[in-house]
Coordinates of N, CA, C and O in Angstrom, one line a residue:
M1 N 0.2 43.4 205.2 CA 1.4 43.9 205.8 C 2.6 43.1 205.4 O 2.6 41.9 205.3
T2 N 3.7 43.7 205.2 CA 5.0 43.1 204.7 C 5.6 42.3 205.9 O 5.6 42.8 207.0
P3 N 6.0 41.0 205.7 CA 6.6 40.3 206.7 C 7.8 41.0 207.3 O 8.6 41.7 206.5
A4 N 8.1 40.8 208.6 CA 9.2 41.5 209.2 C 10.5 41.2 208.6 O 11.4 42.1 208.4
I5 N 10.7 40.0 208.1 CA 12.0 39.6 207.5 C 12.3 40.4 206.2 O 13.4 40.7 205.9
D6 N 11.2 40.8 205.5 CA 11.3 41.6 204.3 C 11.7 43.1 204.6 O 12.2 43.8 203.8
R7 N 11.5 43.5 205.8 CA 11.8 44.9 206.3 C 13.1 44.9 207.0 O 13.5 46.0 207.4
L8 N 13.7 43.8 207.2 CA 15.0 43.7 208.0 C 16.0 44.7 207.5 O 16.6 45.4 208.3
G9 N 16.3 44.7 206.2 CA 17.3 45.6 205.7 C 17.1 47.1 206.0 O 17.9 47.8 206.4
D10 N 15.8 47.5 205.8 CA 15.4 48.8 206.0 C 15.5 49.2 207.5 O 16.0 50.3 207.8
T11 N 15.2 48.3 208.4 CA 15.3 48.5 209.8 C 16.7 48.6 210.2 O 17.1 49.5 211.0
I12 N 17.6 47.8 209.7 CA 19.0 47.9 210.0 C 19.6 49.2 209.5 O 20.3 49.9 210.2
R13 N 19.3 49.6 208.3 CA 19.8 50.8 207.7 C 19.3 52.0 208.5 O 20.1 52.9 208.9
A14 N 18.0 52.1 208.9 CA 17.5 53.2 209.7 C 18.2 53.3 211.0 O 18.6 54.4 211.5
A15 N 18.4 52.1 211.7 CA 19.0 52.1 213.0 C 20.5 52.6 212.9 O 21.0 53.3 213.7
R16 N 21.2 52.1 211.8 CA 22.6 52.5 211.6 C 22.7 54.0 211.4 O 23.5 54.7 212.0
M17 N 21.8 54.5 210.6 CA 21.8 56.0 210.3 C 21.5 56.8 211.5 O 22.1 57.9 211.7
K18 N 20.6 56.3 212.3 CA 20.2 57.0 213.5 C 21.4 57.1 214.5 O 21.5 58.1 215.2
K19 N 22.2 56.1 214.5 CA 23.4 56.1 215.3 C 24.6 56.9 214.7 O 25.6 57.2 215.3
G20 N 24.4 57.3 213.4 CA 25.4 58.2 212.8 C 26.5 57.4 212.2 O 27.6 58.0 211.9
Y21 N 26.4 56.1 212.0 CA 27.4 55.3 211.4 C 27.3 55.2 209.9 O 26.2 55.1 209.4
T22 N 28.5 55.3 209.2 CA 28.5 55.1 207.8 C 28.4 53.6 207.6 O 28.7 52.8 208.5
Q23 N 28.2 53.1 206.4 CA 28.2 51.7 206.1 C 29.6 51.2 206.3 O 29.8 50.1 206.9
E24 N 30.6 52.0 205.9 CA 32.0 51.5 206.1 C 32.4 51.3 207.5 O 32.9 50.3 207.9
T25 N 32.0 52.3 208.4 CA 32.3 52.3 209.8 C 31.6 51.1 210.4 O 32.2 50.3 211.2
F26 N 30.3 50.9 210.1 CA 29.5 49.9 210.8 C 30.0 48.5 210.3 O 30.1 47.6 211.1
A27 N 30.3 48.4 209.0 CA 30.8 47.1 208.5 C 32.1 46.7 209.2 O 32.3 45.6 209.6
E28 N 33.0 47.7 209.5 CA 34.2 47.5 210.2 C 34.0 47.0 211.6 O 34.6 46.1 212.1
M29 N 33.0 47.6 212.3 CA 32.6 47.2 213.6 C 32.2 45.8 213.7 O 32.4 45.1 214.7
L30 N 31.5 45.3 212.6 CA 30.9 44.0 212.5 C 31.9 43.0 211.9 O 31.7 41.8 211.9
D31 N 33.1 43.5 211.4 CA 34.1 42.6 210.8 C 33.5 42.0 209.6 O 33.7 40.8 209.3
I32 N 32.8 42.7 208.8 CA 32.3 42.3 207.5 C 32.6 43.4 206.4 O 33.0 44.5 206.8
T33 N 32.5 43.0 205.2 CA 32.8 44.0 204.1 C 31.6 45.0 204.0 O 30.4 44.6 204.3
P34 N 31.9 46.2 203.6 CA 30.8 47.2 203.3 C 29.8 46.7 202.2 O 28.6 46.9 202.3
V35 N 30.3 45.9 201.3 CA 29.5 45.3 200.2 C 28.5 44.3 200.9 O 27.3 44.3 200.5
H36 N 28.9 43.5 201.8 CA 28.0 42.6 202.5 C 27.0 43.3 203.3 O 25.8 43.0 203.2
L37 N 27.4 44.4 204.0 CA 26.4 45.2 204.7 C 25.4 45.8 203.7 O 24.2 45.8 204.0
A38 N 25.9 46.4 202.6 CA 25.0 47.0 201.6 C 24.0 45.9 201.1 O 22.8 46.3 200.9
N39 N 24.4 44.7 200.9 CA 23.5 43.6 200.5 C 22.5 43.3 201.5 O 21.3 43.0 201.2
I40 N 22.9 43.3 202.8 CA 21.9 43.1 203.9 C 20.9 44.2 204.0 O 19.7 44.0 204.0
E41 N 21.4 45.5 203.9 CA 20.5 46.6 204.0 C 19.6 46.7 202.8 O 18.5 47.2 202.9
G42 N 20.1 46.2 201.6 CA 19.3 46.2 200.4 C 18.3 45.0 200.3 O 17.7 44.8 199.3
S43 N 18.3 44.2 201.3 CA 17.5 43.0 201.4 C 17.8 42.0 200.3 O 17.0 41.2 199.9
R44 N 19.1 42.0 199.8 CA 19.5 41.0 198.9 C 20.1 39.8 199.6 O 20.2 38.8 199.0
R45 N 20.5 40.0 200.8 CA 21.1 39.0 201.7 C 20.5 39.1 203.1 O 20.1 40.2 203.5
K46 N 20.4 38.0 203.8 CA 20.0 38.0 205.2 C 21.2 37.8 206.0 O 22.0 36.9 205.7
P47 N 21.3 38.5 207.2 CA 22.5 38.2 208.1 C 22.3 36.9 208.8 O 21.2 36.4 209.0
S48 N 23.4 36.3 209.2 CA 23.4 35.1 210.0 C 22.8 35.5 211.4 O 22.8 36.7 211.7
V49 N 22.3 34.6 212.1 CA 21.7 34.9 213.4 C 22.8 35.6 214.3 O 22.5 36.6 215.0
P50 N 24.0 35.0 214.4 CA 25.0 35.7 215.3 C 25.3 37.2 214.8 O 25.4 38.1 215.6
L51 N 25.3 37.4 213.5 CA 25.6 38.7 213.0 C 24.4 39.6 213.3 O 24.6 40.8 213.7
L52 N 23.2 39.1 213.2 CA 22.0 39.9 213.5 C 22.0 40.3 215.0 O 21.7 41.5 215.3
F53 N 22.3 39.4 215.9 CA 22.4 39.8 217.3 C 23.5 40.8 217.6 O 23.3 41.7 218.4
Q54 N 24.6 40.7 216.8 CA 25.7 41.7 217.0 C 25.2 43.0 216.5 O 25.4 44.0 217.2
M55 N 24.5 43.1 215.4 CA 23.9 44.3 214.9 C 22.9 44.9 215.9 O 23.0 46.1 216.2
M56 N 22.1 44.1 216.4 CA 21.1 44.5 217.4 C 21.7 45.2 218.6 O 21.3 46.2 219.1
S57 N 22.8 44.5 219.1 CA 23.5 45.0 220.2 C 24.2 46.4 219.9 O 24.1 47.3 220.7
L58 N 24.9 46.5 218.8 CA 25.6 47.7 218.5 C 24.6 48.9 218.1 O 25.0 50.0 218.3
L59 N 23.5 48.5 217.6 CA 22.5 49.6 217.2 C 21.4 49.9 218.2 O 20.6 50.7 218.0
D60 N 21.5 49.1 219.3 CA 20.5 49.3 220.4 C 19.0 49.1 219.9 O 18.2 50.0 220.1
F61 N 18.8 48.1 219.1 CA 17.4 47.8 218.7 C 17.1 46.4 219.1 O 18.0 45.5 219.3
S62 N 15.8 46.1 219.2 CA 15.4 44.8 219.7 C 14.6 44.1 218.6 O 14.3 44.6 217.6
V63 N 14.2 42.8 219.0 CA 13.3 42.1 218.1 C 12.0 42.8 217.9 O 11.4 42.8 216.8
D64 N 11.5 43.6 218.9 CA 10.3 44.4 218.7 C 10.5 45.4 217.6 O 9.5 45.6 216.8
A65 N 11.7 45.9 217.4 CA 11.9 46.9 216.3 C 11.8 46.3 215.0 O 11.5 46.9 214.0
L66 N 12.1 45.0 214.9 CA 12.0 44.2 213.6 C 10.5 43.9 213.3 O 10.1 44.0 212.2
V67 N 9.8 43.5 214.4 CA 8.4 43.1 214.2 C 7.5 44.3 214.1 O 6.5 44.3 213.3
F68 N 7.8 45.4 214.8 CA 6.9 46.5 214.9 C 7.7 47.8 214.5 O 7.8 48.7 215.4
P69 N 8.3 47.9 213.3 CA 9.1 49.1 213.0 C 8.4 50.4 213.0 O 9.0 51.4 213.1
Q70 N 7.1 50.4 212.8 CA 6.3 51.6 212.8 C 6.2 52.2 214.2 O 5.8 53.4 214.3
Q71 N 6.5 51.4 215.2 CA 6.4 52.0 216.6 C 7.5 53.0 216.8 O 8.6 52.7 216.5
E72 N 7.1 54.1 217.3 CA 8.1 55.2 217.5 C 8.9 54.9 218.7 O 8.5 54.3 219.7
E73 N 10.2 55.3 218.7 CA 11.1 55.0 219.8 C 10.6 55.5 221.1 O 10.8 54.9 222.2
E74 N 9.9 56.7 221.1 CA 9.5 57.2 222.4 C 8.3 56.4 223.0 O 8.0 56.6 224.2
N75 N 7.8 55.5 222.3 CA 6.7 54.6 222.8 C 7.3 53.3 223.4 O 6.5 52.5 223.8
I76 N 8.6 53.2 223.4 CA 9.2 52.0 223.9 C 9.8 52.2 225.3 O 10.4 53.2 225.5
L77 N 9.4 51.4 226.2 CA 9.9 51.5 227.6 C 11.0 50.5 227.8 O 10.8 49.3 227.7
H78 N 12.2 51.0 228.0 CA 13.4 50.2 228.2 C 13.5 49.9 229.7 O 13.5 50.8 230.6
L79 N 13.6 48.6 230.1 CA 13.6 48.1 231.4 C 14.9 47.5 231.8 O 15.0 46.9 232.9
D80 N 15.9 47.7 230.9 CA 17.2 47.1 231.2 C 17.8 47.6 232.5 O 17.7 48.8 232.8
G81 N 18.3 46.7 233.3 CA 19.0 47.1 234.5 C 18.0 47.1 235.7 O 18.5 47.4 236.9
L82 N 16.7 47.0 235.5 CA 15.8 47.0 236.6 C 15.5 45.6 237.1 O 15.5 44.7 236.3
T83 N 15.2 45.5 238.4 CA 14.8 44.2 238.9 C 13.3 44.0 238.4 O 12.7 44.9 237.9
D84 N 12.9 42.8 238.5 CA 11.5 42.5 238.1 C 10.5 43.3 238.9 O 9.5 43.8 238.3
R85 N 10.8 43.5 240.1 CA 9.9 44.3 241.0 C 9.8 45.8 240.5 O 8.8 46.4 240.4
Q86 N 11.0 46.3 240.2 CA 11.1 47.7 239.7 C 10.4 47.8 238.4 O 9.7 48.8 238.1
A87 N 10.6 46.9 237.5 CA 10.0 46.9 236.1 C 8.5 46.9 236.2 O 7.8 47.6 235.6
E88 N 8.0 46.0 237.1 CA 6.5 45.9 237.3 C 5.9 47.2 237.8 O 4.9 47.6 237.4
A89 N 6.6 47.8 238.8 CA 6.2 49.0 239.4 C 6.1 50.1 238.3 O 5.2 50.9 238.2
L90 N 7.1 50.2 237.5 CA 7.2 51.2 236.4 C 6.1 51.0 235.4 O 5.4 52.0 235.0
I91 N 5.9 49.8 235.0 CA 4.8 49.5 234.1 C 3.4 49.8 234.7 O 2.6 50.4 234.0
R92 N 3.2 49.5 235.9 CA 1.9 49.9 236.6 C 1.8 51.5 236.6 O 0.7 52.0 236.4
L93 N 2.9 52.2 236.9 CA 2.9 53.6 236.9 C 2.5 54.2 235.5 O 1.6 55.1 235.4
V94 N 3.1 53.6 234.5 CA 2.8 54.1 233.1 C 1.3 53.8 232.8 O 0.6 54.7 232.2
E95 N 0.8 52.6 233.1 CA -0.6 52.3 232.8 C -1.5 53.2 233.6 O -2.5 53.6 233.1
T96 N -1.2 53.5 234.8 CA -2.0 54.5 235.6 C -2.0 55.8 235.0 O -3.1 56.5 234.9
M97 N -0.9 56.3 234.5 CA -0.8 57.6 233.9 C -1.6 57.7 232.6 O -2.1 58.7 232.2
K98 N -1.8 56.5 231.9 CA -2.5 56.5 230.7 C -4.0 56.7 230.9 O -4.7 57.2 230.0
E99 N -4.5 56.3 232.1 CA -5.9 56.3 232.4 C -6.4 57.7 232.6 O -5.9 58.6 232.9

């Protein structure tokens, strides 16, 4: 299996395209040049950690998406905004439904 860091550019490109952003538009949002973004997406350069977190925030993807890119979006359970108790209840409900 290819290490996650080697798939980073592909993951960023796919997430950007899914959001409907052009390279130029997304680069402007990040305050970088389109050439720099193209190098990141082409895996010729790696983004800095702050830039990576900014990308993740704007594209709504997580570290899980980097490590497990083959996982379909519909298989991801987003728990943002829930209390711990609510999140645990939702996870139990999903697990019960799987049985």
